[in-house]
Short mmCIF file of C-alpha atoms and ligand atoms in Angstrom, two decimals:
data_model
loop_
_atom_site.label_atom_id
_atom_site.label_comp_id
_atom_site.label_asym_id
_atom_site.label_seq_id
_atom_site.Cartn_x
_atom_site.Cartn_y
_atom_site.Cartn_z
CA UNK A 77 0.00 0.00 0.00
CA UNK A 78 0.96 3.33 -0.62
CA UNK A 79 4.18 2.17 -2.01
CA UNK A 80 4.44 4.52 -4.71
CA UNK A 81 4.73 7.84 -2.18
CA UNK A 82 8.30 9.06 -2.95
CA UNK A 83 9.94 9.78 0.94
CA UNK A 84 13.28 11.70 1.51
CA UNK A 85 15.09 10.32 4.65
CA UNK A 86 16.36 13.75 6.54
CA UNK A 87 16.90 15.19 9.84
CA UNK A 88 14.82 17.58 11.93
CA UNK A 89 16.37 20.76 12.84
CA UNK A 90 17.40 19.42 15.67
CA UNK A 91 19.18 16.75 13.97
CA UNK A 92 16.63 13.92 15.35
CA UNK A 93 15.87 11.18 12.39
CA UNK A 94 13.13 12.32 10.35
CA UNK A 95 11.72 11.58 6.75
CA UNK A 96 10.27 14.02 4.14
CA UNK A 97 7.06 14.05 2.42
CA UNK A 98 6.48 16.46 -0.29
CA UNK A 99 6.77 19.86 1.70
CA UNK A 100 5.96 18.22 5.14
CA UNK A 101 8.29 16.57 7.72
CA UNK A 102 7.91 13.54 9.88
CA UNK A 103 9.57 12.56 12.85
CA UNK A 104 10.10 9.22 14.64
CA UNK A 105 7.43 8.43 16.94
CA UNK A 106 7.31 4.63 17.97
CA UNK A 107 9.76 2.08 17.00
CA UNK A 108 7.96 -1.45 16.51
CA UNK A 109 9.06 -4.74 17.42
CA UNK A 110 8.58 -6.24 14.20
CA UNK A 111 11.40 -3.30 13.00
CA UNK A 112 8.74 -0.82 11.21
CA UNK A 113 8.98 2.58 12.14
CA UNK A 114 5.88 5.17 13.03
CA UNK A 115 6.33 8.52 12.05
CA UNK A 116 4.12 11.43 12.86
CA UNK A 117 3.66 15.01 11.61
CA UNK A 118 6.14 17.72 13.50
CA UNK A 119 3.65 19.87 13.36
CA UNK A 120 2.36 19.98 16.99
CA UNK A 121 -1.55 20.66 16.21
CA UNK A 122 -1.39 17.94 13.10
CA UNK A 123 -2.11 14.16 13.49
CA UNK A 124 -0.89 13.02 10.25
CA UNK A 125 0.81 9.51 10.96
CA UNK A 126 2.76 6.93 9.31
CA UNK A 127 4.01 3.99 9.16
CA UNK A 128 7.29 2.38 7.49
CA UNK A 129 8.57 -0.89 6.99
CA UNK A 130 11.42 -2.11 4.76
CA UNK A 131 12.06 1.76 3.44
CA UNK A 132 8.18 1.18 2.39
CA UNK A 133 5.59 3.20 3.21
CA UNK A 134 3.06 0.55 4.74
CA UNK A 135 0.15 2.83 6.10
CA UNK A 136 -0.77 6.69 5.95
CA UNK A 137 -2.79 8.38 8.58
CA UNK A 138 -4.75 11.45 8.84
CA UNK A 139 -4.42 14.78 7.11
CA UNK A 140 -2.31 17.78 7.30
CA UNK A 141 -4.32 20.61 8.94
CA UNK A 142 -1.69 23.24 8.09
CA UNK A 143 0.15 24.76 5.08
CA UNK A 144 3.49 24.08 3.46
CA UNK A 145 5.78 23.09 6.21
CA UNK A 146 8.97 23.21 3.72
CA UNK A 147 9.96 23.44 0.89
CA UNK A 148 10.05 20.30 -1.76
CA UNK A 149 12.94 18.36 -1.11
CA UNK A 150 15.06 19.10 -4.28
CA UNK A 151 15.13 22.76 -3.45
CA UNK A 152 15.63 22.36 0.04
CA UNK A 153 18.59 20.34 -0.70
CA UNK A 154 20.33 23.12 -3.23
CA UNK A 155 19.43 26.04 -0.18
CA UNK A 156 21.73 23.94 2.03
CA UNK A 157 24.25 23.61 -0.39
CA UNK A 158 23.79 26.98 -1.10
CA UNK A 159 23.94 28.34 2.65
CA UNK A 160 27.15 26.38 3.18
CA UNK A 161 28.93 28.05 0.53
CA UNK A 162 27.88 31.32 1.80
CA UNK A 163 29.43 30.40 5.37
CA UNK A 164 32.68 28.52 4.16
CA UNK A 165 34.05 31.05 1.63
CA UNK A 166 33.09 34.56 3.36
CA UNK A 167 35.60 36.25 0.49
CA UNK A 168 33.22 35.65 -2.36
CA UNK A 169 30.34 37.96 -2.73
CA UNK A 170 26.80 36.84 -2.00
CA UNK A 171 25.46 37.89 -5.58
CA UNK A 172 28.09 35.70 -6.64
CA UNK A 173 27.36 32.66 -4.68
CA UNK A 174 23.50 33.34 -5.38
CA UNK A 175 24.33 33.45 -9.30
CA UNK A 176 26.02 30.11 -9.18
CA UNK A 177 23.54 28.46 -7.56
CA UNK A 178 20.68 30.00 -9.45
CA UNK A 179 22.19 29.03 -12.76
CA UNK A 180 23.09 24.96 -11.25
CA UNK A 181 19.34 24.98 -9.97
CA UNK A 182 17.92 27.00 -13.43
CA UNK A 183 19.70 24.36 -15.08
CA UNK A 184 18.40 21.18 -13.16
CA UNK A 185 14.64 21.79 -12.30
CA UNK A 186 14.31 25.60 -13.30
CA UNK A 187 9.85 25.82 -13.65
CA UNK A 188 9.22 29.57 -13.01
CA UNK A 189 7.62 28.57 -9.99
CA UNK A 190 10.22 26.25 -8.37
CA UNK A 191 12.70 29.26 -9.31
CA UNK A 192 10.79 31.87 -7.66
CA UNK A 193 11.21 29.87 -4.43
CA UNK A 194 14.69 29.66 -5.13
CA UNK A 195 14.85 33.49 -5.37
CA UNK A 196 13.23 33.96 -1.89
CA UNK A 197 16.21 32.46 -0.31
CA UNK A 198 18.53 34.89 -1.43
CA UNK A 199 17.61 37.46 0.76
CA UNK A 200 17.82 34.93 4.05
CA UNK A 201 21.96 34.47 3.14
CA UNK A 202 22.60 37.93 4.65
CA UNK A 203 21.59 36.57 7.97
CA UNK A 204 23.56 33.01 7.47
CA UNK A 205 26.16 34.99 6.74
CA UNK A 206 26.26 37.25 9.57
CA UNK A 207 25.94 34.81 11.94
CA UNK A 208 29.69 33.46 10.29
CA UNK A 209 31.11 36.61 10.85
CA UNK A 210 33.37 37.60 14.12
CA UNK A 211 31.72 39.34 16.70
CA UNK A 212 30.25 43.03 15.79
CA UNK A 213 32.28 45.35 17.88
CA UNK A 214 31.27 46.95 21.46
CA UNK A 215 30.42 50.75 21.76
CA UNK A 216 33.75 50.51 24.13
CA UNK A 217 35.65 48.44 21.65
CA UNK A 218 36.11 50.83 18.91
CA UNK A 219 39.05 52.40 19.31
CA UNK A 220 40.81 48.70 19.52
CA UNK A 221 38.85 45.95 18.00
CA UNK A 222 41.21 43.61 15.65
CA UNK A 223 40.47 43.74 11.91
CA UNK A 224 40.91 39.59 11.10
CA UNK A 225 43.48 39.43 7.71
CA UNK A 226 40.46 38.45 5.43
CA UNK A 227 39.31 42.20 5.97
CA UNK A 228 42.13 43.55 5.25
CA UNK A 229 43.10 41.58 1.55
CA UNK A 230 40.50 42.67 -1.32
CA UNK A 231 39.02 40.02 -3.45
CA UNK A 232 42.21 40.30 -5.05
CA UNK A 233 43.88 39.40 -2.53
CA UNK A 234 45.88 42.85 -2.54
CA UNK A 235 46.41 45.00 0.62
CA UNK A 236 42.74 46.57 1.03
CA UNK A 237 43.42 47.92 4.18
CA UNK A 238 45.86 51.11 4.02
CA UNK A 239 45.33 52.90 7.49
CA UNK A 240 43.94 52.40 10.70
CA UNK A 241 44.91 54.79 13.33
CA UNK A 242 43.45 55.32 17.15
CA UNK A 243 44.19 58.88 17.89
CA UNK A 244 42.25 60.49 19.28
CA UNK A 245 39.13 58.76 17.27
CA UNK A 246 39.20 55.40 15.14
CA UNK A 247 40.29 56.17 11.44
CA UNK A 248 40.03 53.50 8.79
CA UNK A 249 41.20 53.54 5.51
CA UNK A 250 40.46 51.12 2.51
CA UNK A 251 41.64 51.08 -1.17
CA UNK A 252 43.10 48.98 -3.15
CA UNK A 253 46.18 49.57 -5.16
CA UNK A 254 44.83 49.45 -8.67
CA UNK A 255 42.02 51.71 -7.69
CA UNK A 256 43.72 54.42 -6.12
CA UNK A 257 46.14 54.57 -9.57
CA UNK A 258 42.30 54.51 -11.58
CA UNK A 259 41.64 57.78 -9.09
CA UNK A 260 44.55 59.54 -9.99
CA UNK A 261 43.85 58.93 -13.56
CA UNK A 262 39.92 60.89 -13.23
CA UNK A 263 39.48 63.68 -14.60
CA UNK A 264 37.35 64.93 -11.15
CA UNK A 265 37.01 63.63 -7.96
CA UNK A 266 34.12 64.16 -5.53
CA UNK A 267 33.50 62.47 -2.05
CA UNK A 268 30.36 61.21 -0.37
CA UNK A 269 29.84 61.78 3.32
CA UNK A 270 27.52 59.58 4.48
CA UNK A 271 26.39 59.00 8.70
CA UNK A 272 23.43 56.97 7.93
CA UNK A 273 25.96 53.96 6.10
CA UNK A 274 28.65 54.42 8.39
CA UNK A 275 29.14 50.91 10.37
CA UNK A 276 27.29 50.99 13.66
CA UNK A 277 29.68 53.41 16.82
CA UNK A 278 31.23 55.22 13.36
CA UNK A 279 30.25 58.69 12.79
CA UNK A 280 30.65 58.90 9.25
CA UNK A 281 31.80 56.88 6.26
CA UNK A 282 33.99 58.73 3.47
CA UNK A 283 33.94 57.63 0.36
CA UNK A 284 35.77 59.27 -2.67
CA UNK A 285 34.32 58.92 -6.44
CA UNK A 286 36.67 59.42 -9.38
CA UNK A 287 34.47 61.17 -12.28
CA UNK A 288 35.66 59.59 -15.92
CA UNK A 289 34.43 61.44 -19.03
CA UNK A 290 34.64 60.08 -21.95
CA UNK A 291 32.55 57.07 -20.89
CA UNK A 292 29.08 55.77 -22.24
CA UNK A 293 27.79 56.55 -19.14
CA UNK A 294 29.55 60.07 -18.82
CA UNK A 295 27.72 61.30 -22.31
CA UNK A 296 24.41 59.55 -21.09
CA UNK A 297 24.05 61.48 -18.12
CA UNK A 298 23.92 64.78 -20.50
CA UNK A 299 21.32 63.72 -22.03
CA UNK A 300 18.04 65.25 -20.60
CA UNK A 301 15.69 62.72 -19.90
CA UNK A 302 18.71 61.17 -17.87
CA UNK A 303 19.36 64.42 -16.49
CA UNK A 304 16.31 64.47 -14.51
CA UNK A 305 15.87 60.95 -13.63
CA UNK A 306 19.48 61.58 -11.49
CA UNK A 307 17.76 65.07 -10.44
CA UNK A 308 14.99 63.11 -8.89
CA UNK A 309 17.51 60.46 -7.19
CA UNK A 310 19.26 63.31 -5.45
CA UNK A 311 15.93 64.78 -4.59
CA UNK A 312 14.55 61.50 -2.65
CA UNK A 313 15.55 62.64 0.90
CA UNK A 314 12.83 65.14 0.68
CA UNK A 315 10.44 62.89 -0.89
CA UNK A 316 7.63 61.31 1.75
CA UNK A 317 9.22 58.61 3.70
CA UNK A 318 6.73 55.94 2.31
CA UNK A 319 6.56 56.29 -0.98
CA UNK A 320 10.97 57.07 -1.35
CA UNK A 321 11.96 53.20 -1.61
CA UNK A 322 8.28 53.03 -4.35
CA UNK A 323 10.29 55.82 -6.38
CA UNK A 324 13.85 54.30 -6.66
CA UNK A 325 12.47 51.58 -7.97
CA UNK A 326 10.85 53.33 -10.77
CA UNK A 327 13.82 55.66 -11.71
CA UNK A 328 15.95 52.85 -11.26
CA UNK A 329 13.80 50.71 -13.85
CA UNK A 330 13.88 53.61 -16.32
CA UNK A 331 17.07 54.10 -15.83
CA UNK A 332 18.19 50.59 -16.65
CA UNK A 333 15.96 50.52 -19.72
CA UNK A 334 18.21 53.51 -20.75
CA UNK A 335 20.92 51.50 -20.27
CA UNK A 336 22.34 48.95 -18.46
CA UNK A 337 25.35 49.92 -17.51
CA UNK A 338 23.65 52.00 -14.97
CA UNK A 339 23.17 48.81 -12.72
CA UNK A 340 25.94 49.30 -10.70
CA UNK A 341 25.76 52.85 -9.59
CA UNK A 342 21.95 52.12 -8.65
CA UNK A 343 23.77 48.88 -6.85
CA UNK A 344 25.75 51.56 -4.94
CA UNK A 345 23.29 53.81 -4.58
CA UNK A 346 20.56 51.35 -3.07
CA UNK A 347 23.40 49.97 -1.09
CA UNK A 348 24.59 52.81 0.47
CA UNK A 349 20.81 55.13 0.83
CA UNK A 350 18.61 52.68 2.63
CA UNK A 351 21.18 50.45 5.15
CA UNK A 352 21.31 52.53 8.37
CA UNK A 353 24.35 51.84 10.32
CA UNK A 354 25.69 48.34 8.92
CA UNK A 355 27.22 45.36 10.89
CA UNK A 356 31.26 46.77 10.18
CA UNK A 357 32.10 43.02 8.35
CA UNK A 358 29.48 43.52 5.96
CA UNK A 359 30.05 46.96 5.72
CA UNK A 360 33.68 45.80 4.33
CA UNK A 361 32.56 43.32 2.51
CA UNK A 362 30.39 45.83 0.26
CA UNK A 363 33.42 48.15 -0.12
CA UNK A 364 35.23 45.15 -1.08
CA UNK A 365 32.19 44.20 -3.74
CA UNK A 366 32.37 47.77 -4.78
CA UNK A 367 36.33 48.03 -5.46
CA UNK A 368 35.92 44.30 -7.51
CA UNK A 369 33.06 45.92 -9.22
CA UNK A 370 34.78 48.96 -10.41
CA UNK A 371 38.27 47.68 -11.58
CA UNK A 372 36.64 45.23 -13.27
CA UNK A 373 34.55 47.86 -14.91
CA UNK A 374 37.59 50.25 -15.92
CA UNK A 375 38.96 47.49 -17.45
CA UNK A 376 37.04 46.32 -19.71
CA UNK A 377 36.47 50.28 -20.74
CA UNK A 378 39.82 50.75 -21.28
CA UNK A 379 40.23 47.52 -23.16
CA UNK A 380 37.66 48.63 -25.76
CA UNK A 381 38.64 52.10 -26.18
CA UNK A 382 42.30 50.40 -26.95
CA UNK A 383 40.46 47.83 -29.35
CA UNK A 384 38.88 51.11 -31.26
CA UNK A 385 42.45 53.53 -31.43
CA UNK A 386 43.58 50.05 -33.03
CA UNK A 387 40.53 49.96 -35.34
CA UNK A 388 41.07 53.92 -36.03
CA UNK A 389 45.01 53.28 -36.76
CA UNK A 390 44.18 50.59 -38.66
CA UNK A 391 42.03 52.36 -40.57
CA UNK A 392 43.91 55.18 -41.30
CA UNK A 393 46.53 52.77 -42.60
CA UNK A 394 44.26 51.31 -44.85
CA UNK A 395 43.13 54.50 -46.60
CA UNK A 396 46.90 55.44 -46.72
CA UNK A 397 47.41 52.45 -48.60
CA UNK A 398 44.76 52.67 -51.28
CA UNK A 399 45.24 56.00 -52.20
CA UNK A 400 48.99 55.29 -52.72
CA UNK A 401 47.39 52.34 -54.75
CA UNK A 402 45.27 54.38 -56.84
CA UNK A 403 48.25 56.93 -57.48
CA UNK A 404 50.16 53.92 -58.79
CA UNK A 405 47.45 53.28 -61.21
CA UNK A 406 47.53 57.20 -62.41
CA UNK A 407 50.80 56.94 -63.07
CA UNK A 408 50.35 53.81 -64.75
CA UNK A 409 53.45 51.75 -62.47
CA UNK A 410 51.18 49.52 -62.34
CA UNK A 411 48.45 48.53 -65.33
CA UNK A 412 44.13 48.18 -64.23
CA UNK A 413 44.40 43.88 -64.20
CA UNK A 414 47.19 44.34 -61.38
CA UNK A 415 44.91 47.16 -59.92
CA UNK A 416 42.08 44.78 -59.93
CA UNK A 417 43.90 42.22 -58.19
CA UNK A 418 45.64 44.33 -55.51
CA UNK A 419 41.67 45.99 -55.13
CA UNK A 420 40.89 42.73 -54.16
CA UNK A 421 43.15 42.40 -51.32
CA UNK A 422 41.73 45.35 -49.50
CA UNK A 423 37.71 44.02 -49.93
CA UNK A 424 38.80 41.06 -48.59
CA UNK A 425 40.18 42.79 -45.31
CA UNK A 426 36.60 45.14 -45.14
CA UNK A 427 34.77 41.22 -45.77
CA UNK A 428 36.38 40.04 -42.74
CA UNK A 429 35.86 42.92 -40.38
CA UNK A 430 31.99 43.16 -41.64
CA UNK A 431 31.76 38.88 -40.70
CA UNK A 432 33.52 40.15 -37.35
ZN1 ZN B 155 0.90 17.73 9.29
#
């Protein structure tokens, strides 16, 4: 009887022996003589029974008189994989670790609605994380609580943390190598005082933005439908509390529409408006995120502006070349059948950039 029930053998929270049914859990009640097992509901007010003998299900009891106790066993399985990553490898950004997952799970099961459980899950890793993290610091620690060598390293691995004085107040200072030479190389730099995202006994968190023209993003921002979208951004402290979180998320969709590349300084943005005074590790972490986020960014900007001077000098070559071509033709060095062929030569180049 009942043979054809698919059960899960798990654990309770507690780590007591327990078996999984669809989205409901069973614990051991009574062990029989005759070796079967009796399992009942773990939900207190249910009397949903069972019985099992030889890893069959031999009799079901009653009916659940409550809603989904957990979730199907598949997922539940990935959201433990998932939370251990989260707690074993601290250096790796949540996102990240949510991503991976989210693709291996997209990729196994993946219905719209099994994913949507998935993505409610993401938002319970901040608190697995922070409960990996050392201790926050006292009011009356401050001025000496150890920063652990994790905190100090970027993502990178590079030296992340370049001051930290005592006198007379607490004084930390993070950058990273490469992004302090990508600050010196902006054309204008402006600094963000903010009390509200400063880590919890900090007055005030300093952080200093390089401006680079020139950028996709830099000539977007002229434009004047952009222009006020930012304008209202800057004017959300004086918008009604309610409705100010309602309103980022609208510029920030239209925004994104724009273009995408704006993702990251609404990441920032979001990230460093609406946290009020963050645990200090997390707060780090972020920075650390944010320093990742931005090299990676300059890079690959810099790599395509290099990729079109090539194109241009490239270009410029080319034009060189088949004028002095055509001269040769003028001045009849060379006759129109080797003109033809040498013609040739240069569609074939414009071919292959057009199939690139
Ligand atoms: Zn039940």
């Amino acid at each position: 009887m009942n043979q054809s029930i698919e059960f899960h053998y798990t654990t309770t929270q507690r780590g007591s022996p327990a078996i999984q049914i669809g989205t409901d859990l069973y614990r051991v009640q009574k062990k029989n003589i005759n070796g079967s097992i009796r399992y009942t509901c773990t939900n207190e007010r249910c009397n949903a029974s069972l019985t099992i003998f030889e890893n069959k299900i031999q009799i079901m009891r009653g009916t659940h008189k409550h809603g989904q106790r957990l979730l199907p066993f598949h997922i539940g399985e990935i959201v433990n994989e998932f939370r251990q990553a989260i707690v074993s490898d601290i250096r790796t950004p949540l996102p990240q670790i949510y991503d991976k997952f989210a693709k291996k799970f997209l990729r196994e099961y993946g219905s719209a609605a099994e994913m949507l459980m998935f993505r409610q899950v993401r938002a319970t890793g901040y608190r697995v994380r922070t409960k990996a993290l050392p201790p926050c610091p006292k009011k009356q620690d401050i001025a000496t609580f150890h920063i652990p060598d994790v905190f100090r390293l970027n993502l990178s691995h590079e030296p992340f943390l370049i001051h930290d004085s005592a006198n007379p107040y607490r004084i930390i200072v993070f950058a990273s190598k490469s992004s302090l030479n990508h600050l010196a190389s902006c054309s204008a730099i402006h600094s963000d005082r903010t009390f509200f995202m400063a880590p919890r006994y900090f007055k005030q968190a300093y952080i200093i933005h390089g401006w680079r023209a020139n950028t996709d993003l830099a000539s977007e921002v002229r434009e004047k439908n952009v222009e006020k979208m930012i304008a209202d951004l800057i004017a959300l402290p004086m918008v009604p509390k309610h409705v100010v979180r309602q309103r980022f998320d609208l510029i920030s969709q239209q925004l994104r529409s724009i273009n995408p590349l704006f993702n990251s300084f609404l990441m920032y943005f979001r990230r460093t408006h609406f946290t009020t005074k963050p645990n200090i590790w997390l707060w780090i972490m972020l920075i650390k995120d944010f320093d990742e986020t931005t090299t990676i960014a300059i890079e690959q900007e810099e790599h395509q502006q290099r990729q079109t001077r090539l194109r241009h000098r490239k270009n410029i070559q080319r034009d060189q070349d088949l004028f002095e071509l055509k001269q040769k033709l003028e001045k009849q060095h060379i006759d129109i059948e080797g003109y033809c062929i040498l013609l040739r030569h240069f569609s074939y180049t414009y071919m292959k950039q057009l199939d690139a």
